[in-house]
Amino acid sequence: MRFLRLLWGNLMRRKMRTALTLLSIFIAFLLFGILCIIKEGFSAGVTMAGADRLIVRHKVSLIMLLPVAYERRIAGIAGVDAAMHWTWFNGIYQDEPKNFFGSFPVEPERFLDMHPEYVLSDAHRKAWESTRTGAVVGKTLVERFGWKVGDRVPLKSPIWPRKGDGAWEFDIVGVYEGAKKGTDTSGFFFRYDYFDEARAEGQGMVGWYVVRVSDPNRTTEVAALIDAEFANSPFETKAEPEGAFAQSFIEQIGSIGTILLAILSAVFFTILLVAGNTMAQAVRERTAELGVLKALGFTNERVLGLVLAESALLACVGGIAGLGVAWVMTLGGSPVPSILPVFFLPVRYLAIGGGLVLGLGVLAGILPALAAMRLQIAVALRRHA
Amino acid sequence: MTIETRTSGRTGTGIESDNLVSVEGVEKTFRRGSEEIRVLAGLNLRVPRGEFLAMMGPSGSGKTTLLNLIGGLDRPTRGSVAVGGDRLETLSSRRLAAWRAQHVGLVFQFYNLLSVLSAAANVELPLLLTNLSRSERKRHVATALEVVGLSHRANHFPRTLSGGEQQRVGIARAIVSDPTLLLCDEPTGDLDRKSGDEILALLQALNTQHGKTIIMVTHDPHASARASRTVHLEKGQLMTEAAP
């Protein structure tokens, strides 16, 4: 701490250069934060996937349907603890494509039993079970549209038109919250019996099944048993762990991790050169001052440490500001809830960001610091004279 | 800080002697490409405690090189430099740095103040290497600035100070850790006559009133007249000695 004034003074020596370098580092870490938020948003399903859950879908494609009668057969397979179905409804509010969100007809009791990550009060649970047109809505979605319990919500589905005029109406009877921070609370769930009876076509068909196995260590074995059960039928299945299913789903738009890594590698390499150049110039400009410090009794190691600390301070100010702004951005919720319903910056990414800040500081400063350490006092003073 | 008014030296870690500085058969050569340049050639010099020694000589005669060797800023190619019983060529780089911090005060021709620090912060620099608390450091800095008559300019930055004032700050920085030996490399070389005289008077006071041993490199006979003894160097060798 006693050298902080010296470090800060050195950084402020060329204010414009320092400001531009800080801005570069700030932008790099802001970008890092935003990309991490996006990655978390896309991979939330993978992160939050239950270790004991399987997804069973049509072998050909997720968009192909399976008979609802499979539920009882799946539940009877050895190693299966429970099974319930989901169907993609694709609801749109107020006929505006941008008002799209995840909406699914489910069987309330089984759904809530299968997904303890969705937390619903007993009163709302009872209301849902007793209201045929009832829907429970995630907290994020309620906030997005300003809904409240008791509201009647009209939805349209391009996939599932209702008999008659095609429009659906639901009564919001409950609002669920997430058990964990990464839980998606942007869903809209309503009753399957109402849906199945009122849809114009496709009665008795569902999208996919979520299956809970008795022993999480036997998921592969149980998945094989399920697929074998329906082999050579008109509706063959593909069963896989929920995490793998979520991963393959998001990889339809490419490997988020690879894209993230590619962008960040390019950005950080550039920033490393920018910060490294700043530090090299800063050290070169004050060769004489470094010589004076050594003449006053500063050891080579201390001079090395001072230059590295200066570089780390530069990286920390810019980097922490960038990460901080990225974190603050998440406080207002997702600006694109239909694409990224889960929108937050996990602590582990902040920790990685912190590590990168320090790494950048050390790498950018190491060569100038070594040069400063090796500087001979007499040579430095002579150069100045 | 206590600027001591004694003339007796500290107890050295090695050989005790009346001479604070003892230079024995020192050679210093530099390489410039394939050429080897001998700057000091078998030089011997002794400086008693409490002396104010002036070193004169033409450019390239080796004055600053000799001063650097005595101050532990550089190492001799051959020979021995002992200060207060410490043989500098035997000290590791780290111990030499610690030795400099403790025993030597340096005054430069171009002041060599850090432009980003105030006068007080510049004076405080050597104390950052000690275990002194912040308040103790502040007290020592205030004393050093008082000795050089610059208490009222403590918070000014070097660019707002005159050359003479900057050199006073440089002297305050040199004496703040109460070193045994002050090494001054043309301390008046960048100053007008009036400011130069003030600096020389200050150095003389540090020598006579506070018992500091001072070795001063200068081209200026007027400056050397303030010293208690003057030596002349030429081509890396001590030519003559003269008392004022």
XYZ file of C-alpha atoms in Angstrom:
629
model
C 0.000 0.000 0.000
C 2.867 2.386 0.725
C 3.799 2.333 -2.958
C 0.260 2.978 -4.199
C 0.832 6.710 -4.634
C 3.904 6.009 -6.738
C 2.057 3.427 -8.852
C -0.939 5.655 -9.423
C 1.294 8.648 -10.152
C 3.112 6.655 -12.816
C -0.159 5.604 -14.431
C -1.354 9.207 -14.446
C 1.852 10.417 -16.073
C 0.297 10.072 -19.549
C -3.362 10.476 -18.839
C -4.604 10.053 -22.389
C -2.574 6.917 -23.011
C -3.645 5.422 -19.707
C -7.278 6.357 -20.342
C -7.260 4.721 -23.784
C -5.617 1.576 -22.444
C -8.084 1.443 -19.555
C -10.929 1.851 -22.024
C -9.598 -1.032 -24.136
C -9.351 -3.279 -21.089
C -12.772 -2.146 -19.888
C -14.371 -2.989 -23.237
C -12.622 -6.380 -23.355
C -13.892 -7.391 -19.925
C -17.346 -5.959 -20.558
C -17.456 -8.139 -23.667
C -16.207 -11.086 -21.633
C -18.984 -10.520 -19.109
C -21.683 -10.188 -21.765
C -20.527 -13.320 -23.593
C -20.515 -15.229 -20.325
C -24.070 -14.039 -19.633
C -25.108 -15.226 -23.102
C -23.357 -18.551 -22.637
C -25.023 -19.028 -19.272
C -28.366 -18.120 -20.794
C -27.979 -20.699 -23.539
C -26.535 -23.393 -21.340
C -28.792 -22.877 -18.312
C -30.721 -25.996 -19.306
C -27.519 -28.014 -19.230
C -26.415 -26.561 -15.924
C -29.764 -27.024 -14.238
C -30.487 -30.434 -15.765
C -31.380 -33.115 -13.251
C -28.790 -35.852 -13.002
C -31.545 -38.390 -12.530
C -33.680 -37.309 -15.480
C -33.888 -38.572 -19.037
C -35.498 -36.976 -22.061
C -37.315 -39.351 -24.393
C -38.141 -37.937 -27.819
C -38.961 -39.200 -31.273
C -35.921 -40.935 -32.768
C -36.039 -38.819 -35.951
C -36.556 -35.345 -34.570
C -37.753 -33.391 -31.596
C -40.533 -31.871 -33.672
C -42.087 -35.258 -34.315
C -44.687 -36.335 -31.779
C -45.051 -39.392 -29.585
C -48.284 -41.049 -28.396
C -49.461 -40.049 -24.930
C -49.992 -43.725 -24.272
C -46.225 -44.173 -24.062
C -46.280 -42.560 -20.638
C -47.732 -45.615 -18.916
C -45.396 -47.967 -20.786
C -42.321 -45.893 -19.907
C -43.375 -45.737 -16.268
C -43.503 -49.531 -16.238
C -39.928 -50.040 -17.409
C -37.489 -51.294 -14.789
C -35.485 -48.481 -13.261
C -38.013 -45.754 -14.093
C -39.319 -43.884 -11.069
C -41.734 -41.494 -12.827
C -42.559 -40.175 -16.298
C -44.450 -37.167 -17.599
C -44.853 -35.494 -20.949
C -44.172 -32.037 -22.359
C -45.366 -30.527 -25.628
C -44.044 -27.449 -27.358
C -46.956 -25.006 -27.707
C -45.144 -21.962 -29.131
C -47.542 -19.436 -27.618
C -47.518 -15.839 -28.810
C -49.112 -13.063 -26.772
C -51.159 -10.321 -28.457
C -50.323 -11.742 -31.874
C -46.910 -10.102 -31.782
C -44.038 -12.409 -32.830
C -41.713 -10.616 -30.397
C -44.057 -11.644 -27.560
C -42.973 -15.217 -27.929
C -42.016 -17.372 -24.930
C -41.768 -21.003 -23.917
C -45.241 -22.407 -23.254
C -46.163 -26.013 -22.585
C -49.239 -28.082 -21.781
C -48.444 -30.446 -18.897
C -50.172 -32.454 -16.210
C -49.841 -30.242 -13.102
C -49.295 -32.827 -10.393
C -46.754 -34.887 -12.314
C -45.046 -31.810 -13.653
C -44.483 -30.312 -10.207
C -43.409 -33.660 -8.832
C -40.873 -34.105 -11.636
C -39.496 -30.558 -11.439
C -38.797 -29.477 -7.869
C -36.761 -26.590 -9.312
C -40.053 -24.831 -10.057
C -41.357 -23.553 -6.730
C -45.107 -22.971 -6.501
C -47.087 -22.197 -3.349
C -49.673 -24.709 -2.167
C -52.493 -22.237 -2.806
C -51.398 -21.734 -6.416
C -50.952 -25.478 -6.862
C -54.486 -26.139 -5.674
C -55.863 -23.367 -7.872
C -54.108 -24.865 -10.891
C -55.421 -28.330 -10.185
C -58.969 -27.007 -9.871
C -58.981 -24.619 -12.827
C -59.171 -26.248 -16.234
C -57.964 -23.162 -18.112
C -55.458 -22.337 -15.389
C -51.855 -21.581 -16.121
C -48.858 -21.065 -13.890
C -46.320 -18.556 -15.105
C -42.708 -17.933 -14.206
C -41.790 -14.807 -12.255
C -39.688 -13.388 -15.090
C -42.519 -13.747 -17.598
C -45.048 -12.174 -15.235
C -42.730 -9.195 -14.784
C -42.125 -8.974 -18.521
C -45.793 -8.515 -19.389
C -47.043 -7.059 -16.110
C -49.384 -9.953 -15.496
C -50.828 -10.938 -12.143
C -52.793 -13.833 -10.708
C -56.387 -13.584 -11.890
C -55.550 -12.148 -15.300
C -56.994 -13.804 -18.387
C -54.333 -14.134 -21.071
C -55.067 -14.743 -24.756
C -52.409 -16.668 -26.684
C -52.061 -17.820 -30.262
C -50.077 -20.808 -31.386
C -48.979 -21.250 -35.000
C -48.549 -24.971 -34.258
C -51.657 -25.725 -32.274
C -54.713 -23.747 -33.370
C -57.729 -24.112 -31.162
C -60.924 -25.550 -32.514
C -63.079 -22.712 -33.798
C -61.366 -19.337 -34.054
C -57.934 -20.709 -33.168
C -57.254 -18.406 -30.170
C -56.544 -19.751 -26.693
C -57.405 -18.181 -23.379
C -55.776 -18.983 -20.071
C -56.389 -17.844 -16.516
C -53.249 -17.141 -14.550
C -53.688 -19.001 -11.268
C -50.142 -19.080 -10.004
C -46.647 -17.668 -10.288
C -43.649 -19.947 -9.794
C -40.124 -19.045 -8.762
C -36.837 -20.847 -9.302
C -35.279 -22.940 -6.574
C -31.845 -21.859 -7.819
C -30.545 -18.688 -9.445
C -30.101 -20.306 -12.861
C -33.618 -21.774 -12.985
C -35.576 -20.567 -15.982
C -38.557 -18.607 -14.668
C -39.827 -17.478 -18.035
C -42.066 -20.494 -18.724
C -45.812 -20.658 -19.198
C -47.418 -23.974 -18.170
C -51.042 -24.904 -18.575
C -53.123 -28.024 -18.319
C -52.766 -30.777 -20.886
C -56.363 -31.982 -20.558
C -57.674 -28.564 -21.579
C -55.158 -28.397 -24.422
C -55.805 -31.887 -25.732
C -59.521 -31.457 -25.789
C -59.516 -28.015 -27.412
C -56.764 -28.363 -30.017
C -57.913 -28.645 -33.608
C -55.800 -31.710 -34.335
C -53.185 -34.069 -32.926
C -55.211 -35.404 -30.026
C -53.401 -38.024 -27.994
C -49.942 -36.918 -29.125
C -47.255 -35.218 -27.056
C -43.846 -33.691 -27.706
C -41.453 -35.600 -25.463
C -41.188 -37.290 -22.109
C -39.212 -36.431 -19.035
C -38.329 -39.559 -17.108
C -36.898 -39.804 -13.610
C -34.784 -42.877 -12.959
C -34.530 -44.604 -9.597
C -30.736 -44.722 -9.708
C -28.848 -41.832 -11.385
C -25.948 -44.222 -12.048
C -28.167 -46.305 -14.318
C -29.406 -43.588 -16.713
C -27.614 -45.081 -19.739
C -28.981 -48.509 -19.016
C -32.537 -47.251 -18.495
C -32.344 -45.128 -21.656
C -31.414 -48.231 -23.638
C -34.336 -50.135 -22.131
C -36.761 -47.360 -23.108
C -35.469 -47.226 -26.686
C -35.670 -51.021 -26.896
C -39.272 -50.905 -25.686
C -40.310 -48.864 -28.694
C -37.916 -50.251 -31.297
C -39.489 -51.157 -34.649
C -42.679 -49.265 -33.749
C -44.101 -46.356 -35.803
C -42.807 -44.032 -33.077
C -39.294 -45.101 -32.201
C -37.643 -43.136 -29.426
C -34.308 -41.678 -28.509
C -33.708 -41.470 -24.773
C -30.792 -39.481 -23.369
C -29.816 -37.711 -20.153
C -31.463 -34.320 -19.756
C -28.091 -32.526 -19.745
C -27.055 -34.128 -23.046
C -30.425 -33.286 -24.535
C -30.104 -29.627 -23.515
C -26.551 -29.547 -24.840
C -27.540 -30.943 -28.246
C -30.438 -28.488 -28.345
C -28.245 -25.424 -27.897
C -25.618 -26.805 -30.257
C -28.122 -26.485 -33.049
C -26.945 -22.869 -33.201
C -23.282 -23.851 -32.884
C -20.932 -24.556 -30.042
C -21.412 -21.560 -27.788
C -18.280 -22.438 -25.847
C -16.127 -22.541 -28.982
C -17.561 -19.299 -30.320
C -16.995 -17.663 -26.957
C -13.442 -18.933 -26.747
C -12.618 -17.789 -30.286
C -13.940 -14.274 -29.745
C -12.343 -13.867 -26.335
C -8.993 -15.263 -27.479
C -8.826 -12.658 -30.246
C -9.922 -9.871 -27.910
C -7.542 -10.769 -25.109
C -4.593 -11.244 -27.432
C -5.198 -7.760 -28.813
C -5.624 -6.295 -25.343
C -2.458 -8.021 -24.215
C -0.556 -6.275 -27.007
C -2.181 -2.917 -26.200
C -1.501 -3.150 -22.465
C 1.968 -4.611 -23.038
C 2.830 -1.751 -25.372
C 1.595 0.795 -22.832
C 3.731 -0.726 -20.110
C 6.785 -1.024 -22.375
C 6.508 2.657 -23.326
C 5.902 3.665 -19.724
C 9.024 1.856 -18.545
C 11.165 3.068 -21.456
C 10.191 6.669 -20.757
C 11.361 6.569 -17.189
C 14.573 4.632 -17.427
C 16.318 7.349 -15.426
C 13.686 7.294 -12.682
C 14.021 3.540 -12.359
C 17.779 4.064 -12.103
C 17.199 6.637 -9.358
C 14.935 4.256 -7.433
C 17.645 1.606 -7.576
C 20.255 4.146 -6.547
C 18.102 5.010 -3.530
C 18.155 1.366 -2.466
C 15.255 -0.274 -4.268
C 16.327 -3.826 -5.072
C 16.012 -5.307 -8.544
C 13.197 -7.530 -7.302
C 11.326 -4.590 -5.832
C 11.589 -2.677 -9.105
C 10.293 -5.785 -10.907
C 7.427 -5.936 -8.446
C 6.622 -2.241 -8.849
C 6.345 -2.498 -12.641
C 4.257 -5.659 -12.378
C 2.057 -4.027 -9.749
C 1.582 -1.016 -12.006
C 0.570 -3.280 -14.868
C -1.751 -5.259 -12.599
C -3.291 -2.032 -11.272
C -3.991 -0.890 -14.836
C -5.581 -4.246 -15.681
C -7.549 -4.333 -12.425
C -9.062 -0.870 -12.799
C -10.158 -1.523 -16.391
C -11.057 -5.167 -15.932
C -13.022 -4.872 -12.715
C -14.925 -1.898 -14.126
C -15.801 -3.968 -17.232
C -16.917 -6.981 -15.199
C -18.807 -4.697 -12.823
C -20.759 -3.007 -15.602
C -21.571 -6.420 -17.134
C -22.885 -7.546 -13.744
C -24.902 -4.350 -13.275
C -26.478 -4.928 -16.695
C -28.025 -8.152 -15.441
C -29.775 -6.432 -12.528
C -32.437 -5.009 -14.809
C -33.327 -8.433 -16.183
C -32.985 -9.778 -19.706
C -33.369 -7.233 -22.515
C -34.325 -10.143 -24.802
C -36.346 -12.485 -22.585
C -37.681 -14.523 -25.490
C -34.097 -15.475 -26.460
C -32.334 -15.357 -23.100
C -34.822 -15.971 -20.315
C -31.985 -16.795 -17.925
C -29.873 -13.658 -17.675
C -27.245 -13.380 -14.976
C -23.495 -13.466 -14.525
C -22.552 -16.429 -12.356
C -19.929 -15.987 -9.662
C -17.700 -18.590 -11.310
C -17.407 -16.388 -14.416
C -16.635 -13.373 -12.224
C -13.875 -15.444 -10.621
C -12.545 -16.491 -14.040
C -12.727 -12.837 -15.104
C -10.774 -11.864 -12.000
C -8.133 -14.448 -12.881
C -7.938 -13.127 -16.429
C -7.537 -9.573 -15.114
C -4.555 -10.608 -13.020
C -3.157 -12.762 -15.834
C -3.423 -9.850 -18.237
C -1.718 -7.554 -15.730
C 1.181 -9.935 -15.186
C 1.634 -10.888 -18.851
C 1.440 -7.293 -20.063
C 3.983 -6.175 -17.506
C 6.408 -9.070 -17.368
C 8.760 -8.099 -20.208
C 9.016 -4.398 -19.256
C 9.374 -5.469 -15.611
C 12.240 -7.805 -16.445
C 13.891 -5.043 -18.469
C 13.499 -2.683 -15.503
C 14.898 -5.300 -13.150
C 17.983 -5.831 -15.314
C 18.587 -2.116 -15.768
C 22.030 -1.102 -14.525
C 21.970 1.995 -12.358
C 25.019 3.668 -13.839
C 23.767 3.037 -17.370
C 20.309 4.401 -16.568
C 21.675 7.550 -14.937
C 24.227 8.091 -17.718
C 21.474 7.797 -20.341
C 19.532 10.513 -18.555
C 22.531 12.795 -18.184
C 14.644 12.030 11.714
C 17.648 13.204 13.680
C 20.348 14.799 11.631
C 23.281 13.887 13.824
C 25.867 16.500 14.721
C 28.625 14.040 15.516
C 31.851 13.701 13.607
C 32.668 10.218 14.761
C 31.523 7.407 12.464
C 29.230 4.478 13.065
C 30.645 1.153 14.118
C 31.429 -0.652 10.875
C 30.733 -4.294 10.276
C 34.322 -4.949 9.263
C 37.618 -3.165 9.523
C 37.622 -0.121 11.774
C 39.540 2.820 10.469
C 39.607 6.634 10.518
C 38.958 6.521 6.806
C 35.312 6.204 5.966
C 36.072 5.486 2.324
C 38.998 3.402 1.188
C 39.566 2.819 -2.521
C 42.390 0.398 -3.255
C 43.836 -0.262 -6.716
C 40.525 0.207 -8.437
C 40.218 -0.377 -12.151
C 37.101 0.075 -14.195
C 36.803 -0.820 -17.835
C 33.817 -0.624 -20.179
C 33.315 -2.402 -23.451
C 32.111 -0.439 -26.445
C 31.735 -3.020 -29.200
C 35.074 -4.753 -29.503
C 36.875 -1.832 -27.885
C 37.750 -1.910 -24.202
C 37.823 1.473 -22.519
C 39.706 1.828 -19.270
C 38.092 4.598 -17.232
C 39.883 4.077 -13.932
C 43.397 2.704 -13.786
C 44.623 1.395 -10.446
C 43.256 4.274 -8.412
C 43.764 4.676 -4.660
C 41.838 7.109 -2.505
C 41.087 7.505 1.175
C 38.422 9.789 2.589
C 38.400 10.342 6.354
C 35.140 10.572 8.235
C 33.688 14.044 8.288
C 35.629 15.249 5.274
C 34.183 17.373 2.481
C 36.086 16.183 -0.573
C 35.845 17.731 -4.024
C 36.811 15.702 -7.089
C 37.725 17.664 -10.179
C 38.958 16.756 -13.576
C 38.149 17.025 -17.269
C 35.225 15.219 -18.843
C 35.910 11.508 -19.191
C 38.507 11.518 -16.427
C 36.472 9.020 -14.397
C 35.046 11.269 -11.647
C 31.448 10.066 -11.917
C 32.575 6.476 -12.392
C 34.583 6.677 -9.181
C 31.637 8.276 -7.385
C 29.370 5.452 -8.636
C 31.819 2.844 -7.328
C 31.998 4.512 -3.910
C 28.215 4.705 -3.803
C 27.776 1.060 -4.751
C 25.967 1.986 -7.960
C 28.500 0.071 -10.013
C 31.207 -2.503 -9.371
C 34.942 -2.193 -10.045
C 36.567 -4.424 -12.648
C 39.487 -4.853 -10.256
C 40.426 -3.568 -6.859
C 38.485 -2.878 -3.726
C 36.089 -0.202 -2.463
C 35.387 -0.178 1.260
C 33.008 2.214 2.979
C 32.769 2.184 6.735
C 34.375 -1.235 6.768
C 31.997 -2.767 4.230
C 33.785 -4.087 1.141
C 31.243 -3.301 -1.526
C 32.500 -5.732 -4.186
C 31.727 -8.630 -1.855
C 28.069 -7.687 -1.331
C 25.327 -9.312 -3.350
C 23.128 -7.080 -5.470
C 20.336 -7.245 -2.893
C 22.612 -6.487 0.064
C 24.272 -3.703 -1.870
C 20.861 -2.105 -2.454
C 20.090 -2.347 1.250
C 23.504 -0.921 2.051
C 22.900 2.050 -0.258
C 19.530 2.720 1.327
C 21.099 2.772 4.766
C 24.454 4.443 4.285
C 24.514 6.631 1.191
C 22.719 9.800 0.163
C 22.921 10.739 -3.500
C 22.613 14.208 -4.994
C 22.454 14.422 -8.790
C 23.249 17.211 -11.224
C 19.768 17.111 -12.769
C 18.034 16.526 -9.398
C 16.379 13.324 -10.653
C 13.158 13.922 -8.786
C 10.145 11.849 -9.735
C 7.888 14.272 -11.546
C 4.682 12.476 -10.509
C 5.375 12.927 -6.803
C 5.266 16.038 -4.653
C 8.426 17.331 -2.974
C 7.470 15.591 0.264
C 6.692 12.313 -1.506
C 10.035 12.469 -3.306
C 11.829 12.982 -0.008
C 9.854 10.101 1.487
C 11.011 7.603 -1.174
C 14.036 6.176 0.688
C 11.907 5.798 3.831
C 9.449 3.546 1.977
C 12.140 0.891 2.225
C 12.225 1.088 6.010
C 9.844 -0.205 8.640
C 8.891 3.277 9.752
C 5.204 3.990 10.213
C 3.451 6.566 8.070
C 3.502 9.171 10.835
C 7.187 8.538 11.510
C 7.978 8.894 7.832
C 6.013 12.112 7.732
C 7.983 13.462 10.671
C 11.330 12.558 9.105
C 10.324 14.164 5.816
C 9.268 17.344 7.592
C 12.642 17.516 9.374
C 14.616 16.972 6.160
C 12.619 19.640 4.335
C 13.157 21.994 7.267
C 16.922 21.423 7.136
C 16.979 22.448 3.465
C 14.553 25.331 4.089
C 11.695 24.027 1.977
C 8.980 23.198 4.486
C 6.651 25.638 2.775
C 7.019 23.847 -0.583
C 6.370 20.304 0.652
C 3.268 19.737 -1.426
C 4.585 21.274 -4.615
C 5.465 19.128 -7.581
C 8.945 19.357 -9.131
C 7.715 21.207 -12.237
C 6.527 24.086 -10.033
C 9.866 24.422 -8.253
C 12.930 26.369 -9.389
C 16.173 24.530 -10.136
C 17.619 25.540 -6.786
C 14.510 24.370 -4.960
C 14.518 21.065 -6.817
C 18.123 20.528 -5.818
C 17.198 21.275 -2.201
C 14.503 18.625 -2.433
C 17.159 16.291 -3.863
C 19.389 17.026 -0.873
C 16.497 16.515 1.550
C 15.885 13.121 -0.095
C 19.594 12.326 0.282
C 19.696 13.118 4.004
C 16.242 11.917 5.079
C 17.486 8.479 6.114
C 20.477 10.071 7.908
C 23.191 8.385 5.830
C 26.867 8.376 6.716
C 28.023 9.518 3.327
C 26.711 12.073 0.850
C 27.760 11.675 -2.782
C 27.094 14.688 -4.958
C 27.552 14.535 -8.714
C 27.927 18.120 -9.937
C 25.202 19.373 -7.606
C 25.503 22.942 -8.891
C 26.120 22.058 -12.532
C 22.587 22.940 -13.609
C 22.148 25.999 -11.410
C 22.893 29.702 -11.657
C 25.586 31.118 -9.410
C 23.225 32.350 -6.682
C 21.332 29.065 -6.408
C 24.594 27.170 -6.678
C 26.044 29.128 -3.775
C 22.987 28.353 -1.665
C 23.336 24.656 -2.396
C 27.048 24.710 -1.608
C 26.362 26.545 1.640
C 23.812 23.908 2.511
C 26.268 21.084 1.779
C 28.916 22.846 3.816
C 26.468 23.149 6.723
C 25.646 19.464 6.494
C 29.355 18.744 6.655
C 30.339 21.092 9.440
C 27.198 21.108 11.577
C 25.881 17.599 11.035
C 29.135 15.729 10.472
C 28.243 14.309 7.083
C 31.105 13.021 4.992
C 30.653 14.504 1.533
C 32.292 13.619 -1.756
C 31.408 16.057 -4.498
C 32.247 15.831 -8.188
C 32.498 19.224 -9.799
C 33.990 21.128 -12.714
C 33.644 24.398 -10.888
C 36.667 25.700 -8.919
C 34.273 28.005 -7.067
C 32.407 24.939 -5.811
C 35.533 22.993 -4.970
C 36.711 25.959 -2.873
C 33.984 25.066 -0.387
C 35.475 21.606 0.152
C 38.048 20.783 2.793
C 40.149 18.932 0.225
C 40.197 18.679 -3.574
C 41.559 15.841 -5.674
C 42.127 15.942 -9.427
C 41.555 13.033 -11.740
C 42.924 12.665 -15.202
C 42.693 9.647 -17.450
C 41.441 7.516 -14.621
C 44.189 8.341 -12.198
C 44.513 10.605 -9.222
C 46.889 13.392 -10.221
C 47.170 15.887 -7.412
C 45.647 16.747 -4.109
C 45.019 20.245 -2.977
C 43.797 21.787 0.220
C 41.666 24.928 -0.072
